C-alpha positions as MATLAB code, in Angstrom:
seq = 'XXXXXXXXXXXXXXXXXXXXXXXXXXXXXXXXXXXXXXXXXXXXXXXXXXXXXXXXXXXXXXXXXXXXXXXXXXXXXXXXXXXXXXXXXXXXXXXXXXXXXXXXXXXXXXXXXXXXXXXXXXXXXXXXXXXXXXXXXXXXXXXXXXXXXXXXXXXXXXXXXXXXXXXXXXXXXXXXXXXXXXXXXXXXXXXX';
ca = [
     -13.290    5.286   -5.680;
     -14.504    8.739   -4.114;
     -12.123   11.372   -4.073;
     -12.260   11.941   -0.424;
     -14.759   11.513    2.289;
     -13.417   13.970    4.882;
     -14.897   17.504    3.804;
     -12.023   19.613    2.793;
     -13.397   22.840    5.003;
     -12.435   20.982    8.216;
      -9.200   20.239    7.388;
      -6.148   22.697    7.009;
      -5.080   23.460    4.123;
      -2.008   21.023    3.593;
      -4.237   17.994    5.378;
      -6.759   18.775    2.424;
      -3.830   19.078   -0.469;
      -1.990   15.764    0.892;
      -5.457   13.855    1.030;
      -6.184   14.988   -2.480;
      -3.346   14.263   -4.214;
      -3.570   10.896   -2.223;
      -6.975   10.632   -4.244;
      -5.664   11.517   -6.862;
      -3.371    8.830   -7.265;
      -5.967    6.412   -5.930;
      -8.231    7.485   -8.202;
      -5.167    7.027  -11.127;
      -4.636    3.500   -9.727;
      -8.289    2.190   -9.484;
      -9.590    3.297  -13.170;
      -6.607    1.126  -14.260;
      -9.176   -2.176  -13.901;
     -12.743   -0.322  -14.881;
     -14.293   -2.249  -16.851;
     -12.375   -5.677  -16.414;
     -13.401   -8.961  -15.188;
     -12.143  -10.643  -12.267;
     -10.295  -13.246  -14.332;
      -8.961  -10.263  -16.845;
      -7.904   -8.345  -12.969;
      -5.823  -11.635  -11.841;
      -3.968  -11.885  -14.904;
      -0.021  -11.357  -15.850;
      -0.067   -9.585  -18.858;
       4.132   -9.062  -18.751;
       7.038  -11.440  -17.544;
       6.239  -10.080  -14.098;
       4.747  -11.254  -11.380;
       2.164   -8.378  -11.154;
      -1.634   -8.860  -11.995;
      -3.977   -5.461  -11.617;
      -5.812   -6.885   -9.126;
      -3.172   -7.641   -6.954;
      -1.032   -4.442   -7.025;
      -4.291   -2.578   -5.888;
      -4.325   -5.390   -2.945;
      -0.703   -4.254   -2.147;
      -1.466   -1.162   -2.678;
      -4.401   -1.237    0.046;
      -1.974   -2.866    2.583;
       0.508   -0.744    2.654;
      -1.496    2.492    2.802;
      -2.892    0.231    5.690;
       0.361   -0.592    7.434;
       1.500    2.913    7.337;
      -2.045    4.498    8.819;
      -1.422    2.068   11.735;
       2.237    3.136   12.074;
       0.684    6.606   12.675;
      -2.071    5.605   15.192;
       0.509    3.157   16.906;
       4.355    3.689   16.156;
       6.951    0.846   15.255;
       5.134   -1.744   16.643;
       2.534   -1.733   14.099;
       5.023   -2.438   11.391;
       6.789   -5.430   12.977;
       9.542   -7.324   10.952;
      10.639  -10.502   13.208;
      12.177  -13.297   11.601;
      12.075  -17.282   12.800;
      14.668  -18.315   14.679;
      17.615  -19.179   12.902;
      16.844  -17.006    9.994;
      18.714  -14.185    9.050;
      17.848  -11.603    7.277;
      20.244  -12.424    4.370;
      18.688  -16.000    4.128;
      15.887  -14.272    3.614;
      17.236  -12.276    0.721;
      18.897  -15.114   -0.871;
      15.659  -16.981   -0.480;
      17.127  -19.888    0.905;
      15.605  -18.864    4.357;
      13.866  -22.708    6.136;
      11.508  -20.625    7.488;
       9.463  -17.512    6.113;
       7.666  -15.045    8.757;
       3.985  -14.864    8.138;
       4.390  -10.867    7.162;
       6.762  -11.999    4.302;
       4.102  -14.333    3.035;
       1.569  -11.872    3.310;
       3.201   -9.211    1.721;
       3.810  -11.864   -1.597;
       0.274  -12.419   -1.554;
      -0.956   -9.305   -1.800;
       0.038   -8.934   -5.262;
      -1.683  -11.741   -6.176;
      -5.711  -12.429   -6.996;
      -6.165  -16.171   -5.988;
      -9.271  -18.052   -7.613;
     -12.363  -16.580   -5.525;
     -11.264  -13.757   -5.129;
     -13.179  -10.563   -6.849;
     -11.932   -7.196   -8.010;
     -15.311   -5.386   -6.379;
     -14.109   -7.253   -3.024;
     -10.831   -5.409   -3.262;
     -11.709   -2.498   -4.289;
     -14.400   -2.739   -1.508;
     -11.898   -2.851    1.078;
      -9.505   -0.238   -0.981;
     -12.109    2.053   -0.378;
     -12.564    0.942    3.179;
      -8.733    1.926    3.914;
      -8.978    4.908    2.043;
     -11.826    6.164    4.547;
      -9.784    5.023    7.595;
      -6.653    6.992    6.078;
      -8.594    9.934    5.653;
     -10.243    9.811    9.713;
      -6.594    9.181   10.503;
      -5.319   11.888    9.149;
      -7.908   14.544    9.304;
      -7.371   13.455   13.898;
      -3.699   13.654   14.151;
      -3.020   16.734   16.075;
       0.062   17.383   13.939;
       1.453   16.326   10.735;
       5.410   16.675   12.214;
       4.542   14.312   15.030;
       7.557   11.537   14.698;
       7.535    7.669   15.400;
      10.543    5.653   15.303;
      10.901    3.583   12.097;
      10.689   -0.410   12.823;
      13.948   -2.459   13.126;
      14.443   -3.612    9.370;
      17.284   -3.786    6.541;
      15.964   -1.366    4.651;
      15.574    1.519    7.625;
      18.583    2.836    8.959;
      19.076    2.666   12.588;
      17.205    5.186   14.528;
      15.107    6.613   12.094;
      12.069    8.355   12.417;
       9.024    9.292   10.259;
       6.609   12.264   10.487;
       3.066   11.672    9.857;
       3.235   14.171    6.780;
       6.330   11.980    5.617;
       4.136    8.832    5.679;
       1.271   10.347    4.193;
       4.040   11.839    1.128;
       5.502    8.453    1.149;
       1.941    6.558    0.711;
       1.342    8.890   -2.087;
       4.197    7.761   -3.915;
       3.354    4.379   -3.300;
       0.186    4.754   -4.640;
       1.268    6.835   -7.598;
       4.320    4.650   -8.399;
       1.893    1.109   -8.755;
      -0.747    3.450  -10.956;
       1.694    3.675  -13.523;
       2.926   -0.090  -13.172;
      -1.366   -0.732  -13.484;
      -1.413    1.543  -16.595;
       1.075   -0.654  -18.407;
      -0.363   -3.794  -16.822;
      -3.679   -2.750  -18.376;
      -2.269   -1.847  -22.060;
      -0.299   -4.667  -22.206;
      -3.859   -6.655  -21.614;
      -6.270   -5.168  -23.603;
      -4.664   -2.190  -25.057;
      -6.723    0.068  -22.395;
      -5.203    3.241  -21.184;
      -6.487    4.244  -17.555;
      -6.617    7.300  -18.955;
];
């Protein structure tokens, strides 16, 4: 994965320090699964759920999800449940019904058959580009959106663009080191 793709001498100076760190920890994540096959990417090394592949498929959504909330506000990030579900059924697991964008979200740490680790690193690199146009166009890193309506937000919340970018970056940096152990535990690799 390229470090960035915006040139750093037409952004400001915090733009350019966000979106490298943000490559950074991109960068931290994706050598996690050089060298591996798509089969070796899709496994479950640990008790957990979590396969290499998959994380940086999560990964690539949420930095996705969260570059939309910027361009478009809460409505980007939309969290409605079927009706008749609440959100504690949902919880509990014992909901009749699961919205599509809890499926998808479950999915995305997974690597079905078919699916290759160049095709998601493909598009990894795809919404790293878009992040980093994003960014570098928003006229200013305080501008504020309302958060969606969701358990885990508290009511009335907002979130700066710099806030999202920080909070992407710790996303990203967070599932790097679950990849790291992911990819000792498999081959006894270090990313590093």
């Amino acid at each position: 994965m390229t470090a960035t793709t915006t040139p750093p001498s037409t952004l400001d100076a915090e733009r350019a320090d966000l979106l490298a760190e943000l490559a950074t920890a991109r960068s931290a994540l994706t050598n996690t699964v050089r060298g591996l096959s798509d089969e070796q990417a899709g496994e479950h090394p640990t008790v957990s759920a979590l396969c290499l592949g998959g994380l940086i498929k999560h990964v690539a959504s949420v930095e996705e999800e969260w570059m939309r909330f910027v361009v478009e506000g809460p409505s980007a990030m939309r969290y409605d449940l079927p009706d008749g579900v609440t959100w504690a059924d949902l919880a509990a697991g014992t909901a009749r019904e699961f919205p599509q964008w809890a499926i998808d979200h479950q999915n995305d740490f997974r690597m079905p058959p078919g699916e290759t680790l160049a095709g998601i690193l493909a598009r990894y690199e795809r919404v790293a580009a878009r992040s980093e146009e994003v960014i570098a166009s928003v006229p200013d890193l305080s501008a504020t959106h309302p958060l969606p309506e969701a358990p885990w937000n508290d009511p009335g919340a907002v979130r700066s663009v710099r806030r999202v970018l920080m909070h992407v970056i710790a996303e990203t940096a967070q599932h790097a080191g679950h990849a790291d152990i992911l990819r000792e535990t498999l081959d006894g690799q270090k990313s590093t």
